[in-house]
Amino acid sequence: AQSVSQHNHHVILSEAASLELGCNYSYGGTVNLFWYVQYPGQHLQLLLKYFSGDPLVKGIKGFEAEFIKSKFSFNLRKPSVQWSDTAEYFCAVNAALDYGGSQGNLIFGKGTKLSVKP
Amino acid sequence: DTGVSQDPRHKITKRGQNVTFRCDPISEHNRLYWYRQTLGQGPEFLTYFQNEAQLEKSRLLSDRFSAERPKGSFSTLEIQRTEQGDSAMYLCASSLSRSLYTGELFFGEGSRLTVL
């Protein structure tokens, strides 16, 4: 069965600090990988995704993530955080299918709450 | 607003009562998902539909839970004989299914259930 582990439950940073949130997944086949973000009082929204190709993917608001297949990891990074990045971040995975589609359901990690101090 | 909408946003009920949640997906999306989220946890998959067909159900979906999508548009999630452990945020999401499926799920704001 697929599973996702996020290493940090709560991260507190000052503005302009660099961010790296860890994510490891467990699955024997080819996967698609995602980071979702939930800002306070808002719904979950996609931050970035990896399906194939360049393992370094860039998302919205200056976020990027690197897929390292040998480590089963998909860590999220941002060089300089802002107060507006305060949110909860969820890593998710689903199984990729041969024709380029994906199995329906996403499996989420437990999330990492990021608090950025102004 | 043309996003995913859920109703009601909050529901407080007594143990043993039945509750029903409704989800209206983005109009052109043929896949619809239900997730449950409790405090300190990520969303947990419950079930999903492609058009009106329910393609997968999680083991989390006990016999007291039933989901429908009768015409392939809106969906309902009913919980019978609610228990305190059912208290959670119930999230609906929708997406497109095609060979170049992007995998992006669009989430609603959720329906929060409190069972007293």
mmCIF file of C-alpha atoms in Angstrom:
data_model
loop_
_atom_site.group_PDB
_atom_site.id
_atom_site.type_symbol
_atom_site.label_atom_id
_atom_site.label_comp_id
_atom_site.label_asym_id
_atom_site.label_seq_id
_atom_site.Cartn_x
_atom_site.Cartn_y
_atom_site.Cartn_z
ATOM 1 C CA ALA A 1 0.000 0.000 0.000
ATOM 2 C CA GLN A 2 1.087 3.519 -0.669
ATOM 3 C CA SER A 3 2.013 5.783 2.229
ATOM 4 C CA VAL A 4 3.486 9.245 2.672
ATOM 5 C CA SER A 5 5.624 10.488 5.556
ATOM 6 C CA GLN A 6 6.217 14.128 6.354
ATOM 7 C CA HIS A 7 9.025 14.558 8.811
ATOM 8 C CA ASN A 8 8.109 17.803 10.498
ATOM 9 C CA HIS A 9 4.836 18.480 12.234
ATOM 10 C CA HIS A 10 5.412 22.184 12.860
ATOM 11 C CA VAL A 11 8.137 24.442 11.492
ATOM 12 C CA ILE A 12 8.664 28.000 12.719
ATOM 13 C CA LEU A 13 10.819 30.363 10.663
ATOM 14 C CA SER A 14 11.560 34.040 10.469
ATOM 15 C CA GLU A 15 10.911 35.922 7.258
ATOM 16 C CA ALA A 16 13.672 35.537 4.650
ATOM 17 C CA ALA A 17 14.798 32.199 6.097
ATOM 18 C CA SER A 18 15.115 29.257 3.752
ATOM 19 C CA LEU A 19 12.609 26.427 3.892
ATOM 20 C CA GLU A 20 12.864 22.733 3.269
ATOM 21 C CA LEU A 21 10.028 20.370 4.146
ATOM 22 C CA GLY A 22 10.699 16.669 3.934
ATOM 23 C CA CYS A 23 8.454 14.115 2.249
ATOM 24 C CA ASN A 24 9.077 10.424 1.707
ATOM 25 C CA TYR A 25 6.722 7.980 0.079
ATOM 26 C CA SER A 26 6.386 4.254 0.007
ATOM 27 C CA TYR A 27 5.260 2.571 -3.197
ATOM 28 C CA GLY A 28 6.790 -0.043 -5.460
ATOM 29 C CA GLY A 29 5.766 1.383 -8.816
ATOM 30 C CA THR A 30 5.797 4.646 -10.707
ATOM 31 C CA VAL A 31 4.165 7.511 -8.870
ATOM 32 C CA ASN A 32 2.952 11.007 -9.411
ATOM 33 C CA LEU A 33 3.851 13.438 -6.632
ATOM 34 C CA PHE A 34 2.172 16.574 -5.370
ATOM 35 C CA TRP A 35 2.420 19.300 -2.778
ATOM 36 C CA TYR A 36 -0.796 20.936 -1.664
ATOM 37 C CA VAL A 37 -1.111 23.986 0.564
ATOM 38 C CA GLN A 38 -3.902 25.078 2.863
ATOM 39 C CA TYR A 39 -3.805 28.713 3.939
ATOM 40 C CA PRO A 40 -5.687 29.593 7.137
ATOM 41 C CA GLY A 41 -9.421 29.456 6.511
ATOM 42 C CA GLN A 42 -9.042 28.374 2.892
ATOM 43 C CA HIS A 43 -9.409 25.152 0.947
ATOM 44 C CA LEU A 44 -6.586 22.905 -0.183
ATOM 45 C CA GLN A 45 -4.914 24.025 -3.366
ATOM 46 C CA LEU A 46 -2.176 22.608 -5.568
ATOM 47 C CA LEU A 47 1.288 24.078 -5.077
ATOM 48 C CA LEU A 48 3.209 21.922 -7.553
ATOM 49 C CA LYS A 49 3.296 18.464 -9.099
ATOM 50 C CA TYR A 50 5.716 15.977 -10.628
ATOM 51 C CA PHE A 51 4.691 13.465 -13.271
ATOM 52 C CA SER A 52 7.855 12.827 -15.293
ATOM 53 C CA GLY A 53 10.856 14.576 -16.819
ATOM 54 C CA ASP A 54 13.003 17.087 -14.958
ATOM 55 C CA PRO A 55 13.017 15.996 -11.308
ATOM 56 C CA LEU A 56 13.220 19.612 -10.166
ATOM 57 C CA VAL A 57 9.778 21.143 -10.484
ATOM 58 C CA LYS A 58 8.748 24.691 -9.875
ATOM 59 C CA GLY A 59 5.412 25.737 -8.508
ATOM 60 C CA ILE A 60 3.585 28.871 -7.571
ATOM 61 C CA LYS A 61 4.920 31.581 -5.247
ATOM 62 C CA GLY A 62 8.572 30.625 -5.645
ATOM 63 C CA PHE A 63 8.255 27.069 -4.317
ATOM 64 C CA GLU A 64 10.119 24.165 -5.869
ATOM 65 C CA ALA A 65 10.485 20.477 -5.141
ATOM 66 C CA GLU A 66 13.002 17.843 -6.113
ATOM 67 C CA PHE A 67 12.121 14.232 -6.825
ATOM 68 C CA ILE A 68 14.921 11.865 -5.812
ATOM 69 C CA LYS A 69 13.816 8.429 -6.940
ATOM 70 C CA SER A 70 16.566 6.540 -5.114
ATOM 71 C CA LYS A 71 15.509 8.111 -1.830
ATOM 72 C CA PHE A 72 11.753 7.971 -2.485
ATOM 73 C CA SER A 73 11.693 11.642 -1.573
ATOM 74 C CA PHE A 74 9.996 14.779 -2.835
ATOM 75 C CA ASN A 75 11.138 17.615 -0.605
ATOM 76 C CA LEU A 76 9.656 21.084 -0.862
ATOM 77 C CA ARG A 77 11.932 24.126 -0.832
ATOM 78 C CA LYS A 78 11.765 27.892 -0.909
ATOM 79 C CA PRO A 79 14.873 30.090 -0.675
ATOM 80 C CA SER A 80 13.239 32.918 1.271
ATOM 81 C CA VAL A 81 9.898 32.587 3.048
ATOM 82 C CA GLN A 82 7.408 35.361 3.615
ATOM 83 C CA TRP A 83 4.833 35.848 6.356
ATOM 84 C CA SER A 84 2.156 35.050 3.751
ATOM 85 C CA ASP A 85 3.581 31.519 3.410
ATOM 86 C CA THR A 86 2.149 30.668 6.811
ATOM 87 C CA ALA A 87 -0.005 27.640 6.036
ATOM 88 C CA GLU A 88 -0.191 23.867 6.278
ATOM 89 C CA TYR A 89 1.626 21.923 3.576
ATOM 90 C CA PHE A 90 0.661 18.415 2.472
ATOM 91 C CA CYS A 91 2.664 16.013 0.360
ATOM 92 C CA ALA A 92 0.599 13.530 -1.680
ATOM 93 C CA VAL A 93 1.155 10.638 -4.070
ATOM 94 C CA ASN A 94 -0.837 8.532 -6.482
ATOM 95 C CA ALA A 95 0.073 5.628 -8.699
ATOM 96 C CA ALA A 96 0.927 6.475 -12.285
ATOM 97 C CA LEU A 97 -0.590 4.407 -15.071
ATOM 98 C CA ASP A 98 1.169 3.298 -18.224
ATOM 99 C CA TYR A 99 -0.792 5.473 -20.625
ATOM 100 C CA GLY A 100 0.058 8.630 -18.738
ATOM 101 C CA GLY A 101 -2.980 8.804 -16.548
ATOM 102 C CA SER A 102 -3.080 8.100 -12.862
ATOM 103 C CA GLN A 103 -4.956 6.050 -10.366
ATOM 104 C CA GLY A 104 -7.716 8.141 -8.931
ATOM 105 C CA ASN A 105 -7.128 8.654 -5.273
ATOM 106 C CA LEU A 106 -4.369 10.731 -3.731
ATOM 107 C CA ILE A 107 -2.678 9.513 -0.570
ATOM 108 C CA PHE A 108 -1.719 12.408 1.680
ATOM 109 C CA GLY A 109 0.858 12.824 4.405
ATOM 110 C CA LYS A 110 -0.145 14.209 7.782
ATOM 111 C CA GLY A 111 0.951 17.703 6.864
ATOM 112 C CA THR A 112 3.501 20.219 8.107
ATOM 113 C CA LYS A 113 2.320 23.425 9.648
ATOM 114 C CA LEU A 114 4.577 26.354 8.736
ATOM 115 C CA SER A 115 4.533 29.488 10.838
ATOM 116 C CA VAL A 116 6.542 32.458 9.535
ATOM 117 C CA LYS A 117 7.326 35.218 12.004
ATOM 118 C CA PRO A 118 7.388 38.729 10.542
ATOM 119 C CA ASP B 1 -17.842 31.084 -7.975
ATOM 120 C CA THR B 2 -17.290 28.092 -10.248
ATOM 121 C CA GLY B 3 -15.261 25.999 -7.811
ATOM 122 C CA VAL B 4 -16.292 22.930 -5.821
ATOM 123 C CA SER B 5 -19.083 23.730 -3.421
ATOM 124 C CA GLN B 6 -20.128 21.776 -0.359
ATOM 125 C CA ASP B 7 -23.214 22.005 1.788
ATOM 126 C CA PRO B 8 -23.693 22.388 4.678
ATOM 127 C CA ARG B 9 -20.446 23.946 5.825
ATOM 128 C CA HIS B 10 -21.092 22.986 9.432
ATOM 129 C CA LYS B 11 -23.322 20.337 10.921
ATOM 130 C CA ILE B 12 -23.824 19.577 14.602
ATOM 131 C CA THR B 13 -25.789 16.449 15.380
ATOM 132 C CA LYS B 14 -26.491 14.074 18.210
ATOM 133 C CA ARG B 15 -25.056 10.590 18.276
ATOM 134 C CA GLY B 16 -27.293 8.154 16.441
ATOM 135 C CA GLN B 17 -28.728 10.663 14.002
ATOM 136 C CA ASN B 18 -28.247 10.487 10.231
ATOM 137 C CA VAL B 19 -26.517 13.266 8.302
ATOM 138 C CA THR B 20 -26.103 13.963 4.602
ATOM 139 C CA PHE B 21 -23.560 16.145 2.863
ATOM 140 C CA ARG B 22 -23.768 17.404 -0.673
ATOM 141 C CA CYS B 23 -20.984 18.230 -3.101
ATOM 142 C CA ASP B 24 -21.274 20.070 -6.399
ATOM 143 C CA PRO B 25 -18.088 19.606 -8.437
ATOM 144 C CA ILE B 26 -16.675 21.861 -11.125
ATOM 145 C CA SER B 27 -19.092 21.377 -13.995
ATOM 146 C CA GLU B 28 -16.836 19.747 -16.592
ATOM 147 C CA HIS B 29 -15.091 17.445 -14.107
ATOM 148 C CA ASN B 30 -16.078 13.791 -14.378
ATOM 149 C CA ARG B 31 -14.230 12.528 -11.274
ATOM 150 C CA LEU B 32 -15.450 13.274 -7.787
ATOM 151 C CA TYR B 33 -13.732 12.322 -4.527
ATOM 152 C CA TRP B 34 -14.637 12.268 -0.864
ATOM 153 C CA TYR B 35 -11.984 12.620 1.815
ATOM 154 C CA ARG B 36 -12.125 12.913 5.588
ATOM 155 C CA GLN B 37 -9.745 15.052 7.633
ATOM 156 C CA THR B 38 -9.356 15.016 11.394
ATOM 157 C CA LEU B 39 -7.236 17.320 13.531
ATOM 158 C CA GLY B 40 -3.538 16.806 12.975
ATOM 159 C CA GLN B 41 -4.036 14.448 10.051
ATOM 160 C CA GLY B 42 -3.910 14.807 6.313
ATOM 161 C CA PRO B 43 -6.967 14.111 4.195
ATOM 162 C CA GLU B 44 -7.870 10.409 4.187
ATOM 163 C CA PHE B 45 -9.404 8.968 1.045
ATOM 164 C CA LEU B 46 -12.937 7.617 1.376
ATOM 165 C CA THR B 47 -14.264 7.018 -2.125
ATOM 166 C CA TYR B 48 -14.342 8.304 -5.673
ATOM 167 C CA PHE B 49 -16.618 8.342 -8.688
ATOM 168 C CA GLN B 50 -15.980 8.558 -12.362
ATOM 169 C CA ASN B 51 -19.208 9.907 -13.786
ATOM 170 C CA GLU B 52 -21.909 7.998 -11.874
ATOM 171 C CA ALA B 53 -19.801 4.887 -11.218
ATOM 172 C CA GLN B 54 -18.256 4.461 -7.795
ATOM 173 C CA LEU B 55 -14.833 3.089 -8.712
ATOM 174 C CA GLU B 56 -13.120 2.728 -5.372
ATOM 175 C CA LYS B 57 -14.010 2.689 -1.695
ATOM 176 C CA SER B 58 -11.606 2.842 1.213
ATOM 177 C CA ARG B 59 -11.770 0.436 4.128
ATOM 178 C CA LEU B 60 -12.478 3.582 6.176
ATOM 179 C CA LEU B 61 -15.920 3.674 4.582
ATOM 180 C CA SER B 62 -17.909 1.523 6.989
ATOM 181 C CA ASP B 63 -21.379 0.172 6.300
ATOM 182 C CA ARG B 64 -22.829 3.283 7.918
ATOM 183 C CA PHE B 65 -21.421 5.432 5.136
ATOM 184 C CA SER B 66 -22.902 5.600 1.674
ATOM 185 C CA ALA B 67 -22.065 7.843 -1.231
ATOM 186 C CA GLU B 68 -23.953 8.400 -4.435
ATOM 187 C CA ARG B 69 -23.577 10.355 -7.623
ATOM 188 C CA PRO B 70 -26.801 9.496 -9.411
ATOM 189 C CA LYS B 71 -26.475 11.559 -12.578
ATOM 190 C CA GLY B 72 -22.752 11.989 -12.677
ATOM 191 C CA SER B 73 -22.969 15.556 -11.439
ATOM 192 C CA PHE B 74 -23.459 16.329 -7.730
ATOM 193 C CA SER B 75 -22.759 13.747 -5.045
ATOM 194 C CA THR B 76 -24.101 13.016 -1.577
ATOM 195 C CA LEU B 77 -22.358 11.388 1.358
ATOM 196 C CA GLU B 78 -24.684 9.990 4.013
ATOM 197 C CA ILE B 79 -23.621 8.820 7.445
ATOM 198 C CA GLN B 80 -26.170 6.741 9.314
ATOM 199 C CA ARG B 81 -26.292 6.315 13.097
ATOM 200 C CA THR B 82 -23.501 8.814 13.635
ATOM 201 C CA GLU B 83 -20.852 8.162 16.286
ATOM 202 C CA GLN B 84 -18.573 10.629 18.027
ATOM 203 C CA GLY B 85 -15.662 9.216 16.035
ATOM 204 C CA ASP B 86 -17.315 10.468 12.863
ATOM 205 C CA SER B 87 -16.581 14.057 13.893
ATOM 206 C CA ALA B 88 -14.303 15.412 11.165
ATOM 207 C CA MET B 89 -14.067 17.671 8.159
ATOM 208 C CA TYR B 90 -15.500 15.957 5.084
ATOM 209 C CA LEU B 91 -13.806 17.188 1.937
ATOM 210 C CA CYS B 92 -15.007 16.871 -1.618
ATOM 211 C CA ALA B 93 -12.744 17.249 -4.626
ATOM 212 C CA SER B 94 -13.179 16.959 -8.363
ATOM 213 C CA SER B 95 -10.921 16.462 -11.355
ATOM 214 C CA LEU B 96 -10.788 15.473 -14.981
ATOM 215 C CA SER B 97 -9.955 12.002 -16.170
ATOM 216 C CA ARG B 98 -8.179 11.650 -19.492
ATOM 217 C CA SER B 99 -4.994 10.241 -20.903
ATOM 218 C CA LEU B 100 -3.119 13.441 -20.144
ATOM 219 C CA TYR B 101 -4.709 13.673 -16.733
ATOM 220 C CA THR B 102 -2.831 16.205 -14.714
ATOM 221 C CA GLY B 103 -3.656 14.721 -11.345
ATOM 222 C CA GLU B 104 -4.784 17.996 -9.887
ATOM 223 C CA LEU B 105 -7.696 17.694 -7.515
ATOM 224 C CA PHE B 106 -9.776 20.793 -6.863
ATOM 225 C CA PHE B 107 -11.055 20.820 -3.311
ATOM 226 C CA GLY B 108 -14.106 22.376 -1.756
ATOM 227 C CA GLU B 109 -13.994 24.124 1.591
ATOM 228 C CA GLY B 110 -15.354 21.086 3.378
ATOM 229 C CA SER B 111 -18.281 20.197 5.598
ATOM 230 C CA ARG B 112 -17.423 20.085 9.276
ATOM 231 C CA LEU B 113 -19.337 17.483 11.272
ATOM 232 C CA THR B 114 -19.558 17.562 15.054
ATOM 233 C CA VAL B 115 -21.267 14.623 16.727
ATOM 234 C CA LEU B 116 -22.285 15.272 20.331
#
